[in-house]
CSV table of C-alpha atoms and ligand atoms in Angstrom, one decimal:
chain,number,residue,atom,x,y,z
A,1,MET,CA,68.8,47.5,122.1
A,2,ARG,CA,68.0,47.7,125.8
A,3,LYS,CA,65.4,50.1,126.8
A,4,ALA,CA,64.2,51.5,130.3
A,5,ARG,CA,60.7,52.0,131.6
A,6,ILE,CA,59.0,53.4,134.6
A,7,LEU,CA,58.0,50.5,136.9
A,8,GLY,CA,56.2,52.5,139.5
A,9,SER,CA,55.6,55.9,141.1
A,10,GLY,CA,55.2,57.5,144.4
A,11,MET,CA,54.4,60.8,145.9
A,12,TYR,CA,54.3,62.7,149.4
A,13,LEU,CA,52.7,66.1,150.2
A,14,PRO,CA,53.5,67.4,153.6
A,15,GLY,CA,50.5,68.0,156.1
A,16,ARG,CA,50.3,71.9,156.5
A,17,LEU,CA,47.5,72.7,154.2
A,18,ILE,CA,47.9,76.6,153.1
A,19,THR,CA,44.8,78.0,151.3
A,20,ASN,CA,44.8,81.3,149.4
A,21,ALA,CA,42.7,82.7,152.1
A,22,ASP,CA,45.7,82.0,154.6
A,23,LEU,CA,48.0,83.9,152.2
A,24,GLU,CA,45.5,86.8,151.9
A,25,ALA,CA,45.4,87.0,155.7
A,26,ILE,CA,49.1,87.9,155.6
A,27,LYS,CA,48.7,91.6,155.3
A,28,GLU,CA,52.3,92.4,154.3
A,29,LEU,CA,51.9,90.0,151.3
A,30,ASP,CA,48.9,92.0,149.8
A,31,THR,CA,47.4,89.4,147.7
A,32,SER,CA,44.0,87.8,147.2
A,33,ASP,CA,42.4,84.5,146.5
A,34,GLU,CA,40.7,86.0,143.5
A,35,TRP,CA,44.0,87.2,142.0
A,36,ILE,CA,45.9,83.9,142.7
A,37,GLN,CA,43.1,81.7,141.3
A,38,GLN,CA,42.5,83.9,138.1
A,39,ARG,CA,46.2,84.3,137.3
A,40,THR,CA,47.6,80.8,138.3
A,41,GLY,CA,44.6,78.3,138.9
A,42,ILE,CA,46.0,77.5,142.3
A,43,LYS,CA,43.7,77.0,145.4
A,44,VAL,CA,46.0,75.4,147.9
A,45,ARG,CA,49.5,74.2,148.4
A,46,ARG,CA,51.4,72.3,151.2
A,47,TYR,CA,54.0,73.4,153.4
A,48,VAL,CA,56.4,71.3,155.4
A,49,SER,CA,56.3,71.5,159.3
A,50,ASP,CA,59.2,72.8,161.4
A,51,GLY,CA,62.0,70.3,161.0
A,52,GLU,CA,60.6,68.3,158.0
A,53,SER,CA,63.1,68.2,155.1
A,54,GLY,CA,63.2,67.4,151.5
A,55,VAL,CA,64.7,64.1,152.2
A,56,ASP,CA,62.0,63.2,154.6
A,57,MET,CA,59.6,63.7,151.9
A,58,ALA,CA,61.9,62.0,149.3
A,59,GLU,CA,61.9,58.9,151.8
A,60,HIS,CA,58.0,58.7,151.8
A,61,ALA,CA,57.8,59.1,148.0
A,62,CYS,CA,60.5,56.6,147.3
A,63,ARG,CA,59.1,53.9,149.4
A,64,GLN,CA,55.7,54.2,147.8
A,65,ALA,CA,57.3,54.1,144.2
A,66,LEU,CA,59.2,50.8,145.3
A,67,GLU,CA,56.0,49.4,146.5
A,68,ASN,CA,54.1,50.3,143.4
A,69,ALA,CA,57.1,48.8,141.3
A,70,ARG,CA,57.0,45.6,143.3
A,71,LEU,CA,60.7,46.0,144.0
A,72,THR,CA,62.6,45.9,147.3
A,73,ARG,CA,65.2,48.5,148.2
A,74,ASP,CA,67.8,45.7,147.8
A,75,GLU,CA,67.4,45.9,144.0
A,76,ILE,CA,68.0,49.6,143.5
A,77,GLU,CA,71.6,50.3,142.4
A,78,PHE,CA,71.5,54.0,141.8
A,79,ILE,CA,69.9,57.2,143.0
A,80,ILE,CA,69.2,60.3,141.0
A,81,TYR,CA,67.9,63.3,143.0
A,82,ALA,CA,66.6,66.4,141.5
A,83,THR,CA,65.9,69.5,143.7
A,84,MET,CA,66.6,73.2,143.5
A,85,SER,CA,66.0,73.5,147.2
A,86,PRO,CA,68.5,71.0,148.9
A,87,ASP,CA,68.4,70.6,152.5
A,88,TYR,CA,71.9,71.9,152.8
A,89,PHE,CA,74.4,73.8,150.5
A,90,LEU,CA,76.7,70.7,150.9
A,91,PRO,CA,76.5,67.8,150.4
A,92,GLY,CA,73.6,67.1,148.0
A,93,ASN,CA,70.3,65.4,149.1
A,94,GLY,CA,71.3,62.2,147.2
A,95,CYS,CA,73.9,61.3,149.9
A,96,PHE,CA,71.4,61.9,152.7
A,97,LEU,CA,68.7,59.8,150.9
A,98,GLN,CA,71.3,57.0,150.4
A,99,ASP,CA,71.8,57.0,154.1
A,100,ARG,CA,68.1,56.9,154.9
A,101,LEU,CA,67.2,54.2,152.5
A,102,PHE,CA,70.3,52.1,152.2
A,103,PRO,CA,72.1,52.5,155.6
A,104,HIS,CA,73.8,49.0,155.1
A,105,ARG,CA,75.4,49.4,151.7
A,106,THR,CA,76.8,52.1,149.4
A,107,VAL,CA,74.9,53.3,146.5
A,108,GLY,CA,75.8,55.8,143.8
A,109,ALA,CA,73.9,59.1,144.1
A,110,LEU,CA,73.7,62.0,141.6
A,111,ASP,CA,72.2,65.4,142.3
A,112,VAL,CA,70.5,67.2,139.5
A,113,ARG,CA,70.2,71.0,139.5
A,114,ASN,CA,67.7,71.8,136.5
A,115,GLN,CA,64.8,73.3,138.5
A,116,CYS,CA,61.4,72.6,137.0
A,117,SER,CA,63.2,70.6,134.3
A,118,GLY,CA,65.0,68.5,136.8
A,119,PHE,CA,62.8,65.4,136.8
A,120,ILE,CA,63.0,65.2,132.9
A,121,TYR,CA,66.8,65.7,132.9
A,122,GLY,CA,67.1,63.1,135.6
A,123,LEU,CA,64.8,60.7,133.7
A,124,THR,CA,66.9,61.0,130.7
A,125,VAL,CA,70.0,60.2,132.6
A,126,ALA,CA,68.4,57.2,134.2
A,127,ASP,CA,67.3,56.0,130.8
A,128,SER,CA,70.8,56.2,129.4
A,129,LEU,CA,72.4,54.4,132.3
A,130,ILE,CA,70.0,51.6,131.9
A,131,ARG,CA,70.4,51.5,128.2
A,132,ALA,CA,74.1,51.4,128.6
A,133,ASN,CA,73.8,48.3,130.9
A,134,LEU,CA,75.4,50.2,133.9
A,135,TYR,CA,72.4,49.6,136.2
A,136,ASP,CA,69.2,47.6,136.1
A,137,TYR,CA,67.2,49.5,138.7
A,138,ILE,CA,67.4,53.2,139.4
A,139,LEU,CA,65.5,55.3,141.8
A,140,LEU,CA,64.7,59.0,140.5
A,141,VAL,CA,63.2,61.4,143.0
A,142,GLY,CA,62.3,65.2,142.8
A,143,THR,CA,61.6,67.1,146.1
A,144,GLU,CA,61.1,70.7,146.9
A,145,VAL,CA,61.0,72.7,150.1
A,146,HIS,CA,60.1,76.1,148.9
A,147,SER,CA,58.2,77.3,152.1
A,148,THR,CA,61.1,78.1,154.2
A,149,GLY,CA,62.8,80.4,151.6
A,150,LEU,CA,59.9,82.7,150.4
A,151,ASP,CA,59.4,86.4,150.8
A,152,PHE,CA,56.1,86.8,152.5
A,153,THR,CA,55.9,90.5,151.7
A,154,ARG,CA,54.5,92.5,148.7
A,155,GLU,CA,58.0,92.5,147.2
A,156,GLY,CA,57.9,88.7,146.8
A,157,ARG,CA,54.1,88.0,146.3
A,158,ASP,CA,54.5,87.0,142.6
A,159,VAL,CA,56.8,84.2,143.5
A,160,THR,CA,55.6,83.3,146.9
A,161,VAL,CA,51.9,82.5,146.0
A,162,LEU,CA,53.0,80.0,143.2
A,163,PHE,CA,55.2,77.7,145.2
A,164,GLY,CA,54.4,74.6,147.3
A,165,ASP,CA,56.5,71.8,149.0
A,166,GLY,CA,56.3,68.2,148.0
A,167,ALA,CA,58.0,65.0,146.6
A,168,GLY,CA,57.5,62.7,143.6
A,169,ALA,CA,59.6,59.6,142.8
A,170,VAL,CA,59.8,56.8,140.2
A,171,VAL,CA,61.6,53.5,139.9
A,172,LEU,CA,63.1,52.7,136.4
A,173,GLY,CA,64.2,49.3,135.2
A,174,PRO,CA,64.8,47.5,132.0
A,175,ALA,CA,61.7,47.2,129.7
A,176,PRO,CA,60.6,43.7,128.7
A,177,ASP,CA,60.9,42.8,125.0
A,178,GLY,CA,58.3,44.4,123.0
A,179,HIS,CA,57.7,47.3,125.3
A,180,ALA,CA,58.8,50.6,124.0
A,181,GLY,CA,59.9,52.2,127.2
A,182,VAL,CA,61.5,55.7,127.1
A,183,ILE,CA,61.4,56.4,123.5
A,184,ALA,CA,62.9,59.8,123.1
A,185,SER,CA,64.0,62.9,124.9
A,186,ALA,CA,65.1,66.4,124.3
A,187,LEU,CA,66.9,68.7,126.7
A,188,HIS,CA,67.6,72.5,126.5
A,189,SER,CA,69.0,75.5,128.3
A,190,GLU,CA,69.6,79.1,127.7
A,191,GLY,CA,71.6,80.9,130.4
A,192,LYS,CA,71.1,84.3,128.9
A,193,PHE,CA,67.8,84.3,130.8
A,194,ALA,CA,69.3,82.9,134.0
A,195,ARG,CA,68.6,86.2,135.9
A,196,GLU,CA,64.9,86.2,134.9
A,197,LEU,CA,64.2,83.7,137.5
A,198,TRP,CA,66.9,83.2,140.2
A,199,LEU,CA,68.0,83.0,143.8
A,200,GLU,CA,71.2,85.2,143.8
A,201,PHE,CA,72.4,84.6,147.6
A,202,PRO,CA,74.1,82.9,149.3
A,203,ALA,CA,76.6,82.9,146.4
A,204,SER,CA,80.0,81.5,146.3
A,205,ALA,CA,80.8,84.1,143.5
A,206,CYS,CA,80.6,86.7,146.2
A,207,ASN,CA,82.9,87.0,149.1
A,208,PRO,CA,81.3,86.9,151.8
A,209,ARG,CA,78.8,84.6,150.4
A,210,ILE,CA,75.9,86.4,152.3
A,211,SER,CA,75.8,89.5,154.5
A,212,HIS,CA,73.4,91.4,156.8
A,213,ASP,CA,73.0,94.0,153.9
A,214,ILE,CA,72.0,91.4,151.3
A,215,ILE,CA,69.5,90.1,153.8
A,216,ASP,CA,68.2,93.5,154.5
A,217,GLN,CA,67.7,94.0,150.7
A,218,GLY,CA,66.0,90.7,150.4
A,219,ARG,CA,68.4,89.4,147.8
A,220,HIS,CA,68.3,85.8,149.4
A,221,TYR,CA,64.8,85.4,148.2
A,222,PRO,CA,63.9,84.0,144.6
A,223,LYS,CA,63.2,86.8,142.1
A,224,MET,CA,61.3,86.4,138.9
A,225,ASN,CA,60.3,88.4,135.7
A,226,GLY,CA,56.9,86.6,135.4
A,227,ARG,CA,55.8,87.9,132.2
A,228,VAL,CA,59.0,87.0,130.4
A,229,VAL,CA,59.0,83.3,132.1
A,230,PHE,CA,55.5,83.0,131.1
A,231,LYS,CA,56.0,83.8,127.4
A,232,HIS,CA,59.2,81.6,127.0
A,233,ALA,CA,57.3,78.7,128.9
A,234,VAL,CA,54.5,78.5,126.5
A,235,THR,CA,56.7,78.8,123.2
A,236,ARG,CA,59.4,76.4,124.6
A,237,MET,CA,57.0,73.9,125.9
A,238,VAL,CA,55.2,73.7,122.7
A,239,GLU,CA,58.5,73.6,120.7
A,240,VAL,CA,60.1,70.8,122.7
A,241,SER,CA,57.0,68.7,122.7
A,242,HIS,CA,57.0,68.7,118.8
A,243,GLU,CA,60.6,68.0,118.9
A,244,VAL,CA,60.4,65.0,120.8
A,245,LEU,CA,57.4,63.7,118.9
A,246,ALA,CA,59.3,64.3,115.6
A,247,LYS,CA,62.4,62.3,116.9
A,248,ALA,CA,60.1,59.4,117.7
A,249,GLY,CA,58.2,59.7,114.4
A,250,LYS,CA,55.0,60.2,116.3
A,251,GLU,CA,52.1,62.8,116.0
A,252,ILE,CA,50.2,64.7,118.6
A,253,GLY,CA,47.2,62.5,117.9
A,254,ASP,CA,49.3,59.5,119.0
A,255,VAL,CA,49.7,60.9,122.6
A,256,ASP,CA,47.4,59.2,125.2
A,257,LEU,CA,48.3,61.5,128.0
A,258,PHE,CA,50.2,64.8,128.5
A,259,LEU,CA,51.7,65.5,131.9
A,260,PRO,CA,53.1,69.1,131.7
A,261,HIS,CA,55.2,70.7,134.4
A,262,GLN,CA,52.9,72.6,137.0
A,263,ALA,CA,53.9,76.4,137.2
A,264,ASN,CA,50.5,77.9,136.2
A,265,LEU,CA,47.4,76.4,135.0
A,266,ARG,CA,47.2,79.3,132.4
A,267,ILE,CA,50.6,78.2,130.8
A,268,ASN,CA,49.4,74.4,130.5
A,269,GLN,CA,46.1,75.6,128.9
A,270,MET,CA,47.8,77.7,126.4
A,271,VAL,CA,50.4,74.9,125.8
A,272,ALA,CA,47.7,72.4,125.2
A,273,ALA,CA,45.6,74.6,123.0
A,274,GLN,CA,48.7,75.3,120.8
A,275,LEU,CA,49.6,71.5,120.7
A,276,GLY,CA,45.9,70.6,119.9
A,277,ILE,CA,45.8,68.4,123.0
A,278,PRO,CA,42.3,68.1,124.5
A,279,ALA,CA,41.7,68.7,128.2
A,280,ALA,CA,40.8,65.0,128.9
A,281,LYS,CA,44.3,64.0,127.7
A,282,MET,CA,46.0,66.3,130.2
A,283,VAL,CA,46.5,65.9,134.0
A,284,ASN,CA,46.9,69.0,136.1
A,285,THR,CA,47.5,69.1,139.9
A,286,ILE,CA,48.5,72.8,140.4
A,287,GLU,CA,45.1,73.6,141.8
A,288,TRP,CA,45.9,71.6,145.0
A,289,THR,CA,49.8,71.3,145.0
A,290,GLY,CA,51.0,74.8,143.7
A,291,ASN,CA,54.4,74.5,141.9
A,292,THR,CA,56.5,72.0,143.6
A,293,THR,CA,59.2,72.3,140.8
A,294,ALA,CA,61.3,69.0,140.3
A,295,ALA,CA,58.4,67.1,142.0
A,296,THR,CA,55.5,68.2,139.7
A,297,ILE,CA,55.9,65.6,137.0
A,298,PRO,CA,56.1,62.4,139.2
A,299,ILE,CA,53.2,63.9,141.3
A,300,CYS,CA,51.2,64.2,138.1
A,301,MET,CA,52.0,60.7,137.2
A,302,CYS,CA,50.7,59.4,140.6
A,303,GLU,CA,47.5,61.4,140.0
A,304,ALA,CA,47.1,60.0,136.5
A,305,VAL,CA,47.4,56.4,138.1
A,306,THR,CA,44.8,57.4,140.8
A,307,GLN,CA,42.3,58.6,138.2
A,308,GLY,CA,42.9,55.5,136.1
A,309,LYS,CA,44.2,57.5,133.2
A,310,LEU,CA,47.2,55.2,132.5
A,311,LYS,CA,47.1,52.0,130.9
A,312,GLU,CA,50.1,49.7,129.9
A,313,ASN,CA,51.8,50.8,126.9
A,314,ASP,CA,49.9,54.4,126.6
A,315,LEU,CA,52.0,56.9,125.2
A,316,LEU,CA,53.0,59.5,127.6
A,317,LEU,CA,54.3,63.0,126.8
A,318,LEU,CA,56.1,64.8,129.6
A,319,THR,CA,57.2,68.4,129.1
A,320,ALA,CA,58.7,71.1,131.5
A,321,PHE,CA,60.0,74.6,131.6
A,322,GLY,CA,61.9,76.5,134.4
A,323,ALA,CA,64.6,78.5,135.7
A,324,GLY,CA,67.8,78.6,133.7
A,325,PHE,CA,66.1,78.8,131.4
A,326,THR,CA,65.9,75.0,131.1
A,327,TRP,CA,63.2,73.0,129.2
A,328,ALA,CA,62.8,69.4,128.4
A,329,SER,CA,60.5,66.7,127.1
A,330,VAL,CA,60.4,62.9,127.2
A,331,LEU,CA,58.1,60.6,125.2
A,332,LEU,CA,57.6,57.1,126.7
A,333,SER,CA,55.4,54.1,126.9
A,334,TRP,CA,53.8,53.4,130.2
B,401,ACO,N1,48.9,89.1,144.4
B,401,ACO,C1,48.4,90.2,143.9
B,401,ACO,N2,48.7,91.0,142.9
B,401,ACO,C2,50.0,90.5,142.4
B,401,ACO,C3,50.7,89.4,142.7
B,401,ACO,C4,49.9,88.5,143.8
B,401,ACO,N3,50.5,87.6,144.2
B,401,ACO,N4,51.7,89.1,142.0
B,401,ACO,C5,51.8,90.1,141.3
B,401,ACO,N5,50.8,91.0,141.4
B,401,ACO,C6,50.4,92.2,140.7
B,401,ACO,C7,51.6,92.9,140.0
B,401,ACO,O1,52.2,93.8,140.9
B,401,ACO,C8,50.9,93.8,138.8
B,401,ACO,O2,50.4,94.8,139.5
B,401,ACO,P1,50.5,96.3,138.7
B,401,ACO,O3,49.5,96.0,137.5
B,401,ACO,O4,49.8,97.2,139.6
B,401,ACO,O5,51.9,96.5,138.3
B,401,ACO,C9,49.8,92.9,138.5
B,401,ACO,O6,49.6,91.8,139.7
B,401,ACO,C10,50.1,92.0,137.2
B,401,ACO,O7,51.4,91.4,137.3
B,401,ACO,P2,52.0,90.5,136.2
B,401,ACO,O8,53.3,90.1,136.5
B,401,ACO,O9,51.8,91.1,134.9
B,401,ACO,O10,51.0,89.3,136.3
B,401,ACO,P3,50.8,88.0,135.5
B,401,ACO,O11,49.4,87.9,134.8
B,401,ACO,O12,51.9,88.0,134.6
B,401,ACO,O13,50.9,86.8,136.5
B,401,ACO,C11,52.4,85.3,137.3
B,401,ACO,C12,52.0,86.8,137.4
B,401,ACO,C13,51.3,84.2,137.9
B,401,ACO,C14,53.7,85.1,138.2
B,401,ACO,C15,52.9,84.8,135.9
B,401,ACO,O14,53.6,85.9,135.3
B,401,ACO,C16,53.5,83.5,135.7
B,401,ACO,O15,53.0,82.4,136.0
B,401,ACO,N6,54.8,83.5,135.2
B,401,ACO,C17,55.5,82.2,135.0
B,401,ACO,C18,55.8,81.5,136.3
B,401,ACO,C19,56.6,80.1,135.8
B,401,ACO,O16,56.4,79.6,134.9
B,401,ACO,N7,57.7,79.9,136.6
B,401,ACO,C20,58.6,79.0,136.1
B,401,ACO,C21,58.7,77.8,137.0
B,401,ACO,S1,59.3,78.3,138.5
B,401,ACO,C22,60.9,77.5,138.6
B,401,ACO,O17,61.5,77.2,137.6
B,401,ACO,C23,61.6,77.6,139.8
């Protein structure tokens, strides 16, 4: 049976470096470098400049992924775009990216809305499309522009200090004979926890979708019950990692590298400890990226390549948890 593999990865972080000291300097936010580092492991994150969009960042990341995959744009047949912070409510970022990268021909573009699990959901869809022989080469990108939608007051400080902007992309194509490619995947959601981490407005479920009152109440900012999210993240990430390994008939000891979603370093350390994965077999970028949601895993992949931690045929475990709640895992051969 045909299999898909990742042929190359790319990433882009915008230029505005925001340190914890910069956030500490915002009096209304009432936070500190010490609190942020102790509770999350984050030291700095990047924000877009005025006018810079998710699609701008996607274009950079995709061009780098294509270069690393040694493919030209002409060979790409489909786009999958994961983001929870699209440039506009309508249409999705996939169409804007199609116009940017392929202005002279049409390309199918699918938008994925699965927050921190979006990249793994997208990877599973891409794998299925390649296996089904619908396409040969697919561009999968995750971007996030959080900085333009954060509450820089005490009310929103729990969420605000976590997030950064960024983009990550991969190119997928058919795996050559003998290469295991994408081996197994597991996807989950549990909507009864949707309101534990959500962005309520603007909402088409309400008429009008937004109002001055709603804005005055700050209900257009993301809200999170951090402790509940934390607890579920650890439990579900461990659970789904075991699930995907079992599906593939593999053991934790077979894993060469673990690339977890980057929401909080403490979550990842607890997950790795419970799984029994040593620190040397894990890549974290959160210290210098913050949580870039759908972009975190491809950014980690790029960092693993830069650090020389990925060799051909290495067994790679990707696991994520986020709003929805959604959680997901993929096991693949590099
Ligand atoms: N600066 C200073 N103090 C703060 C901040 C801040 N930025 N944020 C919260 N606090 C305070 C709280 O008000 C509270 O004060 P109190 O004791 O006086 O009431 C105290 O710190 C402790 O608050 P907790 O919420 O219990 O802190 P916790 O140790 O749980 O850390 C955090 C909070 C970092 C948000 C953690 O709960 C977490 O990481 N949760 C999971 C985040 C996550 O995984 N999100 C999913 C991905 S995002 C996505 O999918 C879109």
